[in-house]
mmCIF file with all atom_site columns, C-alpha atoms in Angstrom:
data_model
loop_
_atom_site.group_PDB
_atom_site.id
_atom_site.type_symbol
_atom_site.label_atom_id
_atom_site.label_alt_id
_atom_site.label_comp_id
_atom_site.label_asym_id
_atom_site.label_entity_id
_atom_site.label_seq_id
_atom_site.pdbx_PDB_ins_code
_atom_site.Cartn_x
_atom_site.Cartn_y
_atom_site.Cartn_z
_atom_site.occupancy
_atom_site.B_iso_or_equiv
_atom_site.pdbx_formal_charge
_atom_site.auth_seq_id
_atom_site.auth_comp_id
_atom_site.auth_asym_id
_atom_site.auth_atom_id
_atom_site.pdbx_PDB_model_num
ATOM 1   C CA . ASP A 1 1   ? 129.145 81.945 65.030 1.00 0.00 ? 1   ASP A CA 1
ATOM 2   C CA . SER A 1 2   ? 125.511 82.122 64.865 1.00 0.00 ? 2   SER A CA 1
ATOM 3   C CA . GLY A 1 3   ? 125.479 82.829 68.586 1.00 0.00 ? 3   GLY A CA 1
ATOM 4   C CA . VAL A 1 4   ? 123.375 79.543 69.120 1.00 0.00 ? 4   VAL A CA 1
ATOM 5   C CA . THR A 1 5   ? 126.162 76.903 70.932 1.00 0.00 ? 5   THR A CA 1
ATOM 6   C CA . GLN A 1 6   ? 125.443 73.165 70.675 1.00 0.00 ? 6   GLN A CA 1
ATOM 7   C CA . THR A 1 7   ? 127.416 70.316 72.403 1.00 0.00 ? 7   THR A CA 1
ATOM 8   C CA . PRO A 1 8   ? 129.031 68.018 71.485 1.00 0.00 ? 8   PRO A CA 1
ATOM 9   C CA . LYS A 1 9   ? 129.389 68.442 67.897 1.00 0.00 ? 9   LYS A CA 1
ATOM 10  C CA . HIS A 1 10  ? 129.722 64.896 67.298 1.00 0.00 ? 10  HIS A CA 1
ATOM 11  C CA . LEU A 1 11  ? 128.528 61.579 69.521 1.00 0.00 ? 11  LEU A CA 1
ATOM 12  C CA . ILE A 1 12  ? 128.779 58.048 68.441 1.00 0.00 ? 12  ILE A CA 1
ATOM 13  C CA . THR A 1 13  ? 126.931 55.656 70.632 1.00 0.00 ? 13  THR A CA 1
ATOM 14  C CA . ALA A 1 14  ? 125.496 51.807 70.630 1.00 0.00 ? 14  ALA A CA 1
ATOM 15  C CA . THR A 1 15  ? 122.018 50.961 70.197 1.00 0.00 ? 15  THR A CA 1
ATOM 16  C CA . GLY A 1 16  ? 120.076 50.731 72.987 1.00 0.00 ? 16  GLY A CA 1
ATOM 17  C CA . GLN A 1 17  ? 122.068 53.817 75.196 1.00 0.00 ? 17  GLN A CA 1
ATOM 18  C CA . ARG A 1 18  ? 121.209 57.309 76.147 1.00 0.00 ? 18  ARG A CA 1
ATOM 19  C CA . VAL A 1 19  ? 122.195 60.688 75.446 1.00 0.00 ? 19  VAL A CA 1
ATOM 20  C CA . THR A 1 20  ? 121.778 64.182 76.071 1.00 0.00 ? 20  THR A CA 1
ATOM 21  C CA . LEU A 1 21  ? 122.651 67.187 73.758 1.00 0.00 ? 21  LEU A CA 1
ATOM 22  C CA . ARG A 1 22  ? 122.778 70.256 74.796 1.00 0.00 ? 22  ARG A CA 1
ATOM 23  C CA . CYS A 1 23  ? 122.166 73.694 73.398 1.00 0.00 ? 23  CYS A CA 1
ATOM 24  C CA . SER A 1 24  ? 122.562 77.436 74.739 1.00 0.00 ? 24  SER A CA 1
ATOM 25  C CA . PRO A 1 25  ? 120.375 79.408 72.649 1.00 0.00 ? 25  PRO A CA 1
ATOM 26  C CA . ARG A 1 26  ? 121.689 83.314 71.577 1.00 0.00 ? 26  ARG A CA 1
ATOM 27  C CA . SER A 1 27  ? 121.701 86.006 74.366 1.00 0.00 ? 27  SER A CA 1
ATOM 28  C CA . GLY A 1 28  ? 118.274 87.351 74.666 1.00 0.00 ? 28  GLY A CA 1
ATOM 29  C CA . ASP A 1 29  ? 116.429 84.693 72.880 1.00 0.00 ? 29  ASP A CA 1
ATOM 30  C CA . LEU A 1 30  ? 113.631 83.252 75.188 1.00 0.00 ? 30  LEU A CA 1
ATOM 31  C CA . SER A 1 31  ? 112.492 80.240 72.514 1.00 0.00 ? 31  SER A CA 1
ATOM 32  C CA . VAL A 1 32  ? 114.675 77.200 71.527 1.00 0.00 ? 32  VAL A CA 1
ATOM 33  C CA . TYR A 1 33  ? 113.324 74.648 68.828 1.00 0.00 ? 33  TYR A CA 1
ATOM 34  C CA . TRP A 1 34  ? 115.066 71.148 68.209 1.00 0.00 ? 34  TRP A CA 1
ATOM 35  C CA . TYR A 1 35  ? 114.869 69.956 64.786 1.00 0.00 ? 35  TYR A CA 1
ATOM 36  C CA . GLN A 1 36  ? 116.059 66.303 63.302 1.00 0.00 ? 36  GLN A CA 1
ATOM 37  C CA . GLN A 1 37  ? 117.782 66.425 60.064 1.00 0.00 ? 37  GLN A CA 1
ATOM 38  C CA . SER A 1 38  ? 118.077 62.921 58.119 1.00 0.00 ? 38  SER A CA 1
ATOM 39  C CA . LEU A 1 39  ? 118.538 62.258 54.397 1.00 0.00 ? 39  LEU A CA 1
ATOM 40  C CA . ASP A 1 40  ? 115.225 60.443 54.119 1.00 0.00 ? 40  ASP A CA 1
ATOM 41  C CA . GLN A 1 41  ? 113.242 62.457 56.205 1.00 0.00 ? 41  GLN A CA 1
ATOM 42  C CA . GLY A 1 42  ? 114.549 66.086 55.845 1.00 0.00 ? 42  GLY A CA 1
ATOM 43  C CA . LEU A 1 43  ? 114.262 68.713 58.360 1.00 0.00 ? 43  LEU A CA 1
ATOM 44  C CA . GLN A 1 44  ? 111.648 67.531 61.108 1.00 0.00 ? 44  GLN A CA 1
ATOM 45  C CA . PHE A 1 45  ? 110.463 69.847 63.962 1.00 0.00 ? 45  PHE A CA 1
ATOM 46  C CA . LEU A 1 46  ? 110.827 67.980 67.305 1.00 0.00 ? 46  LEU A CA 1
ATOM 47  C CA . ILE A 1 47  ? 109.940 70.204 69.904 1.00 0.00 ? 47  ILE A CA 1
ATOM 48  C CA . GLN A 1 48  ? 109.920 73.919 70.923 1.00 0.00 ? 48  GLN A CA 1
ATOM 49  C CA . TYR A 1 49  ? 110.397 75.617 74.542 1.00 0.00 ? 49  TYR A CA 1
ATOM 50  C CA . TYR A 1 50  ? 109.699 79.162 75.811 1.00 0.00 ? 50  TYR A CA 1
ATOM 51  C CA . ASN A 1 51  ? 110.787 80.888 78.525 1.00 0.00 ? 51  ASN A CA 1
ATOM 52  C CA . GLY A 1 52  ? 111.405 77.143 80.277 1.00 0.00 ? 52  GLY A CA 1
ATOM 53  C CA . GLU A 1 53  ? 107.734 76.141 79.612 1.00 0.00 ? 53  GLU A CA 1
ATOM 54  C CA . GLU A 1 54  ? 107.057 73.336 76.835 1.00 0.00 ? 54  GLU A CA 1
ATOM 55  C CA . ARG A 1 55  ? 105.117 75.412 73.850 1.00 0.00 ? 55  ARG A CA 1
ATOM 56  C CA . ALA A 1 56  ? 104.727 73.372 70.775 1.00 0.00 ? 56  ALA A CA 1
ATOM 57  C CA . LYS A 1 57  ? 105.647 69.601 69.620 1.00 0.00 ? 57  LYS A CA 1
ATOM 58  C CA . GLY A 1 58  ? 106.335 67.951 66.571 1.00 0.00 ? 58  GLY A CA 1
ATOM 59  C CA . ASN A 1 59  ? 107.297 64.517 65.664 1.00 0.00 ? 59  ASN A CA 1
ATOM 60  C CA . ILE A 1 60  ? 109.182 63.997 68.694 1.00 0.00 ? 60  ILE A CA 1
ATOM 61  C CA . LEU A 1 61  ? 109.311 60.481 69.767 1.00 0.00 ? 61  LEU A CA 1
ATOM 62  C CA . GLU A 1 62  ? 108.377 58.961 73.092 1.00 0.00 ? 62  GLU A CA 1
ATOM 63  C CA . ARG A 1 63  ? 111.977 57.722 73.836 1.00 0.00 ? 63  ARG A CA 1
ATOM 64  C CA . PHE A 1 64  ? 113.098 61.635 73.196 1.00 0.00 ? 64  PHE A CA 1
ATOM 65  C CA . SER A 1 65  ? 112.405 64.213 75.822 1.00 0.00 ? 65  SER A CA 1
ATOM 66  C CA . ALA A 1 66  ? 113.873 67.801 76.284 1.00 0.00 ? 66  ALA A CA 1
ATOM 67  C CA . GLN A 1 67  ? 113.768 70.726 78.921 1.00 0.00 ? 67  GLN A CA 1
ATOM 68  C CA . GLN A 1 68  ? 114.483 74.271 79.110 1.00 0.00 ? 68  GLN A CA 1
ATOM 69  C CA . PHE A 1 69  ? 116.378 75.072 82.326 1.00 0.00 ? 69  PHE A CA 1
ATOM 70  C CA . PRO A 1 70  ? 116.301 78.930 83.901 1.00 0.00 ? 70  PRO A CA 1
ATOM 71  C CA . ASP A 1 71  ? 119.207 79.778 82.468 1.00 0.00 ? 71  ASP A CA 1
ATOM 72  C CA . LEU A 1 72  ? 117.320 79.086 79.231 1.00 0.00 ? 72  LEU A CA 1
ATOM 73  C CA . HIS A 1 73  ? 119.504 76.386 78.088 1.00 0.00 ? 73  HIS A CA 1
ATOM 74  C CA . SER A 1 74  ? 118.120 73.310 76.427 1.00 0.00 ? 74  SER A CA 1
ATOM 75  C CA . GLU A 1 75  ? 118.973 69.460 76.598 1.00 0.00 ? 75  GLU A CA 1
ATOM 76  C CA . LEU A 1 76  ? 117.167 66.842 74.261 1.00 0.00 ? 76  LEU A CA 1
ATOM 77  C CA . ASN A 1 77  ? 117.637 63.556 75.908 1.00 0.00 ? 77  ASN A CA 1
ATOM 78  C CA . LEU A 1 78  ? 117.191 60.584 73.260 1.00 0.00 ? 78  LEU A CA 1
ATOM 79  C CA . SER A 1 79  ? 117.252 57.296 75.156 1.00 0.00 ? 79  SER A CA 1
ATOM 80  C CA . SER A 1 80  ? 116.798 53.391 73.891 1.00 0.00 ? 80  SER A CA 1
ATOM 81  C CA . LEU A 1 81  ? 118.620 54.533 70.889 1.00 0.00 ? 81  LEU A CA 1
ATOM 82  C CA . GLU A 1 82  ? 118.279 52.883 67.365 1.00 0.00 ? 82  GLU A CA 1
ATOM 83  C CA . LEU A 1 83  ? 120.017 52.758 64.308 1.00 0.00 ? 83  LEU A CA 1
ATOM 84  C CA . GLY A 1 84  ? 117.793 54.903 62.757 1.00 0.00 ? 84  GLY A CA 1
ATOM 85  C CA . ASP A 1 85  ? 118.367 57.733 65.138 1.00 0.00 ? 85  ASP A CA 1
ATOM 86  C CA . SER A 1 86  ? 121.534 58.410 63.563 1.00 0.00 ? 86  SER A CA 1
ATOM 87  C CA . ALA A 1 87  ? 121.195 62.182 62.173 1.00 0.00 ? 87  ALA A CA 1
ATOM 88  C CA . LEU A 1 88  ? 121.798 65.762 62.534 1.00 0.00 ? 88  LEU A CA 1
ATOM 89  C CA . TYR A 1 89  ? 120.200 67.341 65.578 1.00 0.00 ? 89  TYR A CA 1
ATOM 90  C CA . PHE A 1 90  ? 119.976 70.977 65.233 1.00 0.00 ? 90  PHE A CA 1
ATOM 91  C CA . CYS A 1 91  ? 118.901 73.976 68.061 1.00 0.00 ? 91  CYS A CA 1
ATOM 92  C CA . ALA A 1 92  ? 117.878 76.980 66.885 1.00 0.00 ? 92  ALA A CA 1
ATOM 93  C CA . SER A 1 93  ? 116.476 80.287 68.975 1.00 0.00 ? 93  SER A CA 1
ATOM 94  C CA . SER A 1 94  ? 114.336 82.942 68.242 1.00 0.00 ? 94  SER A CA 1
ATOM 95  C CA . THR A 1 95  ? 113.202 86.374 70.043 1.00 0.00 ? 95  THR A CA 1
ATOM 96  C CA . PRO A 1 96  ? 109.559 87.245 70.617 1.00 0.00 ? 96  PRO A CA 1
ATOM 97  C CA . ASN A 1 97  ? 107.914 88.544 67.820 1.00 0.00 ? 97  ASN A CA 1
ATOM 98  C CA . ASN A 1 98  ? 110.922 87.546 65.409 1.00 0.00 ? 98  ASN A CA 1
ATOM 99  C CA . TYR A 1 99  ? 110.278 84.494 63.770 1.00 0.00 ? 99  TYR A CA 1
ATOM 100 C CA . GLY A 1 100 ? 113.352 84.058 61.829 1.00 0.00 ? 100 GLY A CA 1
ATOM 101 C CA . TYR A 1 101 ? 115.300 81.138 63.594 1.00 0.00 ? 101 TYR A CA 1
ATOM 102 C CA . THR A 1 102 ? 118.981 81.337 64.356 1.00 0.00 ? 102 THR A CA 1
ATOM 103 C CA . PHE A 1 103 ? 120.620 77.844 64.428 1.00 0.00 ? 103 PHE A CA 1
ATOM 104 C CA . GLY A 1 104 ? 123.475 76.226 65.848 1.00 0.00 ? 104 GLY A CA 1
ATOM 105 C CA . SER A 1 105 ? 125.878 74.206 63.917 1.00 0.00 ? 105 SER A CA 1
ATOM 106 C CA . GLY A 1 106 ? 124.328 70.894 65.018 1.00 0.00 ? 106 GLY A CA 1
ATOM 107 C CA . THR A 1 107 ? 125.285 67.773 66.673 1.00 0.00 ? 107 THR A CA 1
ATOM 108 C CA . ARG A 1 108 ? 125.896 64.756 64.631 1.00 0.00 ? 108 ARG A CA 1
ATOM 109 C CA . LEU A 1 109 ? 124.610 61.505 66.326 1.00 0.00 ? 109 LEU A CA 1
ATOM 110 C CA . THR A 1 110 ? 125.550 58.422 64.864 1.00 0.00 ? 110 THR A CA 1
ATOM 111 C CA . VAL A 1 111 ? 124.353 54.928 66.510 1.00 0.00 ? 111 VAL A CA 1
ATOM 112 C CA . VAL A 1 112 ? 126.072 51.784 65.651 1.00 0.00 ? 112 VAL A CA 1
ATOM 113 C CA . ALA B 2 1   ? 98.083  73.005 58.701 1.00 0.00 ? 1   ALA B CA 1
ATOM 114 C CA . GLN B 2 2   ? 100.587 74.969 56.460 1.00 0.00 ? 2   GLN B CA 1
ATOM 115 C CA . SER B 2 3   ? 102.855 73.072 53.667 1.00 0.00 ? 3   SER B CA 1
ATOM 116 C CA . VAL B 2 4   ? 105.799 73.917 51.459 1.00 0.00 ? 4   VAL B CA 1
ATOM 117 C CA . THR B 2 5   ? 107.150 72.312 48.313 1.00 0.00 ? 5   THR B CA 1
ATOM 118 C CA . GLN B 2 6   ? 110.315 72.615 46.616 1.00 0.00 ? 6   GLN B CA 1
ATOM 119 C CA . PRO B 2 7   ? 110.054 71.159 43.368 1.00 0.00 ? 7   PRO B CA 1
ATOM 120 C CA . ASP B 2 8   ? 113.573 70.799 42.638 1.00 0.00 ? 8   ASP B CA 1
ATOM 121 C CA . ILE B 2 9   ? 115.981 68.260 44.570 1.00 0.00 ? 9   ILE B CA 1
ATOM 122 C CA . HIS B 2 10  ? 119.220 69.689 42.731 1.00 0.00 ? 10  HIS B CA 1
ATOM 123 C CA . ILE B 2 11  ? 119.877 72.629 40.403 1.00 0.00 ? 11  ILE B CA 1
ATOM 124 C CA . THR B 2 12  ? 123.210 73.473 38.800 1.00 0.00 ? 12  THR B CA 1
ATOM 125 C CA . VAL B 2 13  ? 123.912 76.662 37.332 1.00 0.00 ? 13  VAL B CA 1
ATOM 126 C CA . SER B 2 14  ? 127.107 78.333 36.226 1.00 0.00 ? 14  SER B CA 1
ATOM 127 C CA . GLU B 2 15  ? 129.185 80.872 37.969 1.00 0.00 ? 15  GLU B CA 1
ATOM 128 C CA . GLY B 2 16  ? 127.833 84.414 36.948 1.00 0.00 ? 16  GLY B CA 1
ATOM 129 C CA . ALA B 2 17  ? 124.804 82.891 35.778 1.00 0.00 ? 17  ALA B CA 1
ATOM 130 C CA . SER B 2 18  ? 121.229 84.079 37.348 1.00 0.00 ? 18  SER B CA 1
ATOM 131 C CA . LEU B 2 19  ? 119.447 81.831 39.712 1.00 0.00 ? 19  LEU B CA 1
ATOM 132 C CA . GLU B 2 20  ? 115.799 81.139 40.516 1.00 0.00 ? 20  GLU B CA 1
ATOM 133 C CA . LEU B 2 21  ? 114.793 78.524 43.309 1.00 0.00 ? 21  LEU B CA 1
ATOM 134 C CA . ARG B 2 22  ? 111.410 77.846 43.313 1.00 0.00 ? 22  ARG B CA 1
ATOM 135 C CA . CYS B 2 23  ? 109.128 77.353 46.147 1.00 0.00 ? 23  CYS B CA 1
ATOM 136 C CA . ASN B 2 24  ? 105.185 76.841 46.849 1.00 0.00 ? 24  ASN B CA 1
ATOM 137 C CA . TYR B 2 25  ? 103.376 76.917 49.888 1.00 0.00 ? 25  TYR B CA 1
ATOM 138 C CA . SER B 2 26  ? 99.799  76.030 51.283 1.00 0.00 ? 26  SER B CA 1
ATOM 139 C CA . TYR B 2 27  ? 98.087  77.664 53.850 1.00 0.00 ? 27  TYR B CA 1
ATOM 140 C CA . GLY B 2 28  ? 94.971  79.695 54.158 1.00 0.00 ? 28  GLY B CA 1
ATOM 141 C CA . ALA B 2 29  ? 96.005  83.144 54.998 1.00 0.00 ? 29  ALA B CA 1
ATOM 142 C CA . THR B 2 30  ? 98.942  85.045 54.523 1.00 0.00 ? 30  THR B CA 1
ATOM 143 C CA . PRO B 2 31  ? 102.009 82.991 56.082 1.00 0.00 ? 31  PRO B CA 1
ATOM 144 C CA . TYR B 2 32  ? 105.230 84.121 57.354 1.00 0.00 ? 32  TYR B CA 1
ATOM 145 C CA . LEU B 2 33  ? 107.982 83.144 54.350 1.00 0.00 ? 33  LEU B CA 1
ATOM 146 C CA . PHE B 2 34  ? 111.524 82.204 55.089 1.00 0.00 ? 34  PHE B CA 1
ATOM 147 C CA . TRP B 2 35  ? 114.520 81.187 52.906 1.00 0.00 ? 35  TRP B CA 1
ATOM 148 C CA . TYR B 2 36  ? 117.584 79.407 54.737 1.00 0.00 ? 36  TYR B CA 1
ATOM 149 C CA . VAL B 2 37  ? 120.776 78.432 53.413 1.00 0.00 ? 37  VAL B CA 1
ATOM 150 C CA . GLN B 2 38  ? 122.646 75.422 54.872 1.00 0.00 ? 38  GLN B CA 1
ATOM 151 C CA . SER B 2 39  ? 126.472 74.925 54.032 1.00 0.00 ? 39  SER B CA 1
ATOM 152 C CA . PRO B 2 40  ? 128.440 71.696 54.203 1.00 0.00 ? 40  PRO B CA 1
ATOM 153 C CA . GLY B 2 41  ? 128.466 70.993 58.029 1.00 0.00 ? 41  GLY B CA 1
ATOM 154 C CA . GLN B 2 42  ? 127.051 73.846 59.247 1.00 0.00 ? 42  GLN B CA 1
ATOM 155 C CA . GLY B 2 43  ? 123.755 74.769 60.454 1.00 0.00 ? 43  GLY B CA 1
ATOM 156 C CA . LEU B 2 44  ? 121.082 76.972 58.897 1.00 0.00 ? 44  LEU B CA 1
ATOM 157 C CA . GLN B 2 45  ? 121.372 80.174 58.267 1.00 0.00 ? 45  GLN B CA 1
ATOM 158 C CA . LEU B 2 46  ? 118.548 83.009 57.663 1.00 0.00 ? 46  LEU B CA 1
ATOM 159 C CA . LEU B 2 47  ? 119.089 84.386 54.078 1.00 0.00 ? 47  LEU B CA 1
ATOM 160 C CA . LEU B 2 48  ? 115.515 86.602 54.023 1.00 0.00 ? 48  LEU B CA 1
ATOM 161 C CA . LYS B 2 49  ? 112.042 86.707 55.432 1.00 0.00 ? 49  LYS B CA 1
ATOM 162 C CA . TYR B 2 50  ? 108.635 87.983 54.219 1.00 0.00 ? 50  TYR B CA 1
ATOM 163 C CA . PHE B 2 51  ? 105.879 89.146 56.736 1.00 0.00 ? 51  PHE B CA 1
ATOM 164 C CA . SER B 2 52  ? 103.944 91.458 55.068 1.00 0.00 ? 52  SER B CA 1
ATOM 165 C CA . GLY B 2 53  ? 104.509 94.622 53.186 1.00 0.00 ? 53  GLY B CA 1
ATOM 166 C CA . ASP B 2 54  ? 106.694 94.851 50.006 1.00 0.00 ? 54  ASP B CA 1
ATOM 167 C CA . THR B 2 55  ? 106.167 91.689 48.240 1.00 0.00 ? 55  THR B CA 1
ATOM 168 C CA . LEU B 2 56  ? 109.884 91.883 47.250 1.00 0.00 ? 56  LEU B CA 1
ATOM 169 C CA . VAL B 2 57  ? 112.253 91.242 49.886 1.00 0.00 ? 57  VAL B CA 1
ATOM 170 C CA . GLN B 2 58  ? 115.799 91.512 49.877 1.00 0.00 ? 58  GLN B CA 1
ATOM 171 C CA . GLY B 2 59  ? 118.283 89.371 51.948 1.00 0.00 ? 59  GLY B CA 1
ATOM 172 C CA . ILE B 2 60  ? 121.637 89.050 52.574 1.00 0.00 ? 60  ILE B CA 1
ATOM 173 C CA . LYS B 2 61  ? 124.575 87.675 50.293 1.00 0.00 ? 61  LYS B CA 1
ATOM 174 C CA . GLY B 2 62  ? 122.464 89.246 47.392 1.00 0.00 ? 62  GLY B CA 1
ATOM 175 C CA . PHE B 2 63  ? 119.523 87.242 47.521 1.00 0.00 ? 63  PHE B CA 1
ATOM 176 C CA . GLU B 2 64  ? 116.254 88.542 47.180 1.00 0.00 ? 64  GLU B CA 1
ATOM 177 C CA . ALA B 2 65  ? 112.698 86.662 47.060 1.00 0.00 ? 65  ALA B CA 1
ATOM 178 C CA . GLU B 2 66  ? 109.293 87.866 45.418 1.00 0.00 ? 66  GLU B CA 1
ATOM 179 C CA . PHE B 2 67  ? 105.929 86.679 47.496 1.00 0.00 ? 67  PHE B CA 1
ATOM 180 C CA . LYS B 2 68  ? 103.152 86.122 44.864 1.00 0.00 ? 68  LYS B CA 1
ATOM 181 C CA . ARG B 2 69  ? 100.083 85.145 46.638 1.00 0.00 ? 69  ARG B CA 1
ATOM 182 C CA . SER B 2 70  ? 98.253  84.140 43.088 1.00 0.00 ? 70  SER B CA 1
ATOM 183 C CA . GLN B 2 71  ? 100.954 81.863 42.853 1.00 0.00 ? 71  GLN B CA 1
ATOM 184 C CA . SER B 2 72  ? 101.301 80.679 46.370 1.00 0.00 ? 72  SER B CA 1
ATOM 185 C CA . SER B 2 73  ? 105.011 81.480 45.682 1.00 0.00 ? 73  SER B CA 1
ATOM 186 C CA . PHE B 2 74  ? 108.145 82.631 47.485 1.00 0.00 ? 74  PHE B CA 1
ATOM 187 C CA . ASN B 2 75  ? 111.100 82.252 44.931 1.00 0.00 ? 75  ASN B CA 1
ATOM 188 C CA . LEU B 2 76  ? 114.578 82.908 45.823 1.00 0.00 ? 76  LEU B CA 1
ATOM 189 C CA . ARG B 2 77  ? 116.641 84.634 43.070 1.00 0.00 ? 77  ARG B CA 1
ATOM 190 C CA . LYS B 2 78  ? 119.852 85.896 42.652 1.00 0.00 ? 78  LYS B CA 1
ATOM 191 C CA . PRO B 2 79  ? 121.565 88.068 39.508 1.00 0.00 ? 79  PRO B CA 1
ATOM 192 C CA . SER B 2 80  ? 124.762 86.557 39.602 1.00 0.00 ? 80  SER B CA 1
ATOM 193 C CA . VAL B 2 81  ? 125.804 83.389 41.326 1.00 0.00 ? 81  VAL B CA 1
ATOM 194 C CA . HIS B 2 82  ? 129.452 82.603 42.666 1.00 0.00 ? 82  HIS B CA 1
ATOM 195 C CA . TRP B 2 83  ? 131.084 79.689 43.517 1.00 0.00 ? 83  TRP B CA 1
ATOM 196 C CA . SER B 2 84  ? 130.851 80.387 47.201 1.00 0.00 ? 84  SER B CA 1
ATOM 197 C CA . ASP B 2 85  ? 126.721 80.155 46.800 1.00 0.00 ? 85  ASP B CA 1
ATOM 198 C CA . ALA B 2 86  ? 127.169 76.426 46.669 1.00 0.00 ? 86  ALA B CA 1
ATOM 199 C CA . ALA B 2 87  ? 124.914 74.851 49.470 1.00 0.00 ? 87  ALA B CA 1
ATOM 200 C CA . GLU B 2 88  ? 121.397 73.836 50.058 1.00 0.00 ? 88  GLU B CA 1
ATOM 201 C CA . TYR B 2 89  ? 118.515 76.118 50.325 1.00 0.00 ? 89  TYR B CA 1
ATOM 202 C CA . PHE B 2 90  ? 115.244 75.904 52.145 1.00 0.00 ? 90  PHE B CA 1
ATOM 203 C CA . CYS B 2 91  ? 112.071 77.271 52.193 1.00 0.00 ? 91  CYS B CA 1
ATOM 204 C CA . ALA B 2 92  ? 110.149 77.106 54.951 1.00 0.00 ? 92  ALA B CA 1
ATOM 205 C CA . VAL B 2 93  ? 106.724 78.565 56.000 1.00 0.00 ? 93  VAL B CA 1
ATOM 206 C CA . GLY B 2 94  ? 105.707 79.837 59.492 1.00 0.00 ? 94  GLY B CA 1
ATOM 207 C CA . ALA B 2 95  ? 102.091 79.993 60.843 1.00 0.00 ? 95  ALA B CA 1
ATOM 208 C CA . MET B 2 96  ? 100.632 80.934 64.412 1.00 0.00 ? 96  MET B CA 1
ATOM 209 C CA . GLY B 2 97  ? 98.732  78.745 65.731 1.00 0.00 ? 97  GLY B CA 1
ATOM 210 C CA . THR B 2 98  ? 97.157  77.109 69.232 1.00 0.00 ? 98  THR B CA 1
ATOM 211 C CA . GLY B 2 99  ? 100.556 75.807 70.077 1.00 0.00 ? 99  GLY B CA 1
ATOM 212 C CA . GLY B 2 100 ? 102.511 78.622 69.537 1.00 0.00 ? 100 GLY B CA 1
ATOM 213 C CA . PHE B 2 101 ? 104.424 79.553 66.103 1.00 0.00 ? 101 PHE B CA 1
ATOM 214 C CA . LYS B 2 102 ? 105.451 76.630 64.301 1.00 0.00 ? 102 LYS B CA 1
ATOM 215 C CA . THR B 2 103 ? 107.640 76.591 61.118 1.00 0.00 ? 103 THR B CA 1
ATOM 216 C CA . ILE B 2 104 ? 107.956 73.840 58.237 1.00 0.00 ? 104 ILE B CA 1
ATOM 217 C CA . PHE B 2 105 ? 110.691 73.678 56.144 1.00 0.00 ? 105 PHE B CA 1
ATOM 218 C CA . GLY B 2 106 ? 110.663 72.158 52.503 1.00 0.00 ? 106 GLY B CA 1
ATOM 219 C CA . ALA B 2 107 ? 112.815 69.240 51.876 1.00 0.00 ? 107 ALA B CA 1
ATOM 220 C CA . GLY B 2 108 ? 115.533 71.670 50.340 1.00 0.00 ? 108 GLY B CA 1
ATOM 221 C CA . THR B 2 109 ? 117.592 72.013 46.768 1.00 0.00 ? 109 THR B CA 1
ATOM 222 C CA . ARG B 2 110 ? 120.829 71.490 46.587 1.00 0.00 ? 110 ARG B CA 1
ATOM 223 C CA . LEU B 2 111 ? 122.666 73.831 44.295 1.00 0.00 ? 111 LEU B CA 1
ATOM 224 C CA . PHE B 2 112 ? 125.923 72.942 42.186 1.00 0.00 ? 112 PHE B CA 1
ATOM 225 C CA . VAL B 2 113 ? 127.555 75.687 40.765 1.00 0.00 ? 113 VAL B CA 1
ATOM 226 C CA . LYS B 2 114 ? 129.962 75.338 38.057 1.00 0.00 ? 114 LYS B CA 1
ATOM 227 C CA . ALA B 2 115 ? 132.906 76.957 36.594 1.00 0.00 ? 115 ALA B CA 1
#
């Protein structure tokens, strides 16, 4: 157990639908990062939050959004889902000035 | 912007043999360098990291990596591979920018271990 909790572990949904992925960071970590991992694109950085505020954006589609709540958990919202959104979505957390990440075990999203 | 290249998509080694996984990075200044391992169905786990100081870094599970500035490399090594080391290994480079600290991951090298 890495200390980063992601739910659900698996999600199957239809095209056009909307889903929410949840992440609880390791205790004491203020930063949360979201990554998408697929066979053809590898590990792609989506977005980072630090203590409730958006800090950095990567290759995140406009159909995707995220937020970090006062208790530091984060949610990634994926809407108007397409087949190509099928992937593993990872959340990672880190403490200030410690740039190594602790990853959760991921959410496997399958869009049918 | 930083980038990282892992030239080998997959590598097969015999159990007990030594291992070296290659990683080359591109960044103007001294980057933060990392190696992560991902077992099937799992998230990534940090093996080791280099920020500054001694260029030979020791990590968990018996792994080490050496930073070579002249070659822009940060290769991962292990003297004797165990079957449980079969996994995918990711090199990553991080740097502080205007938007905060960003980490870019390589495409990964899948390690197969044969008996």
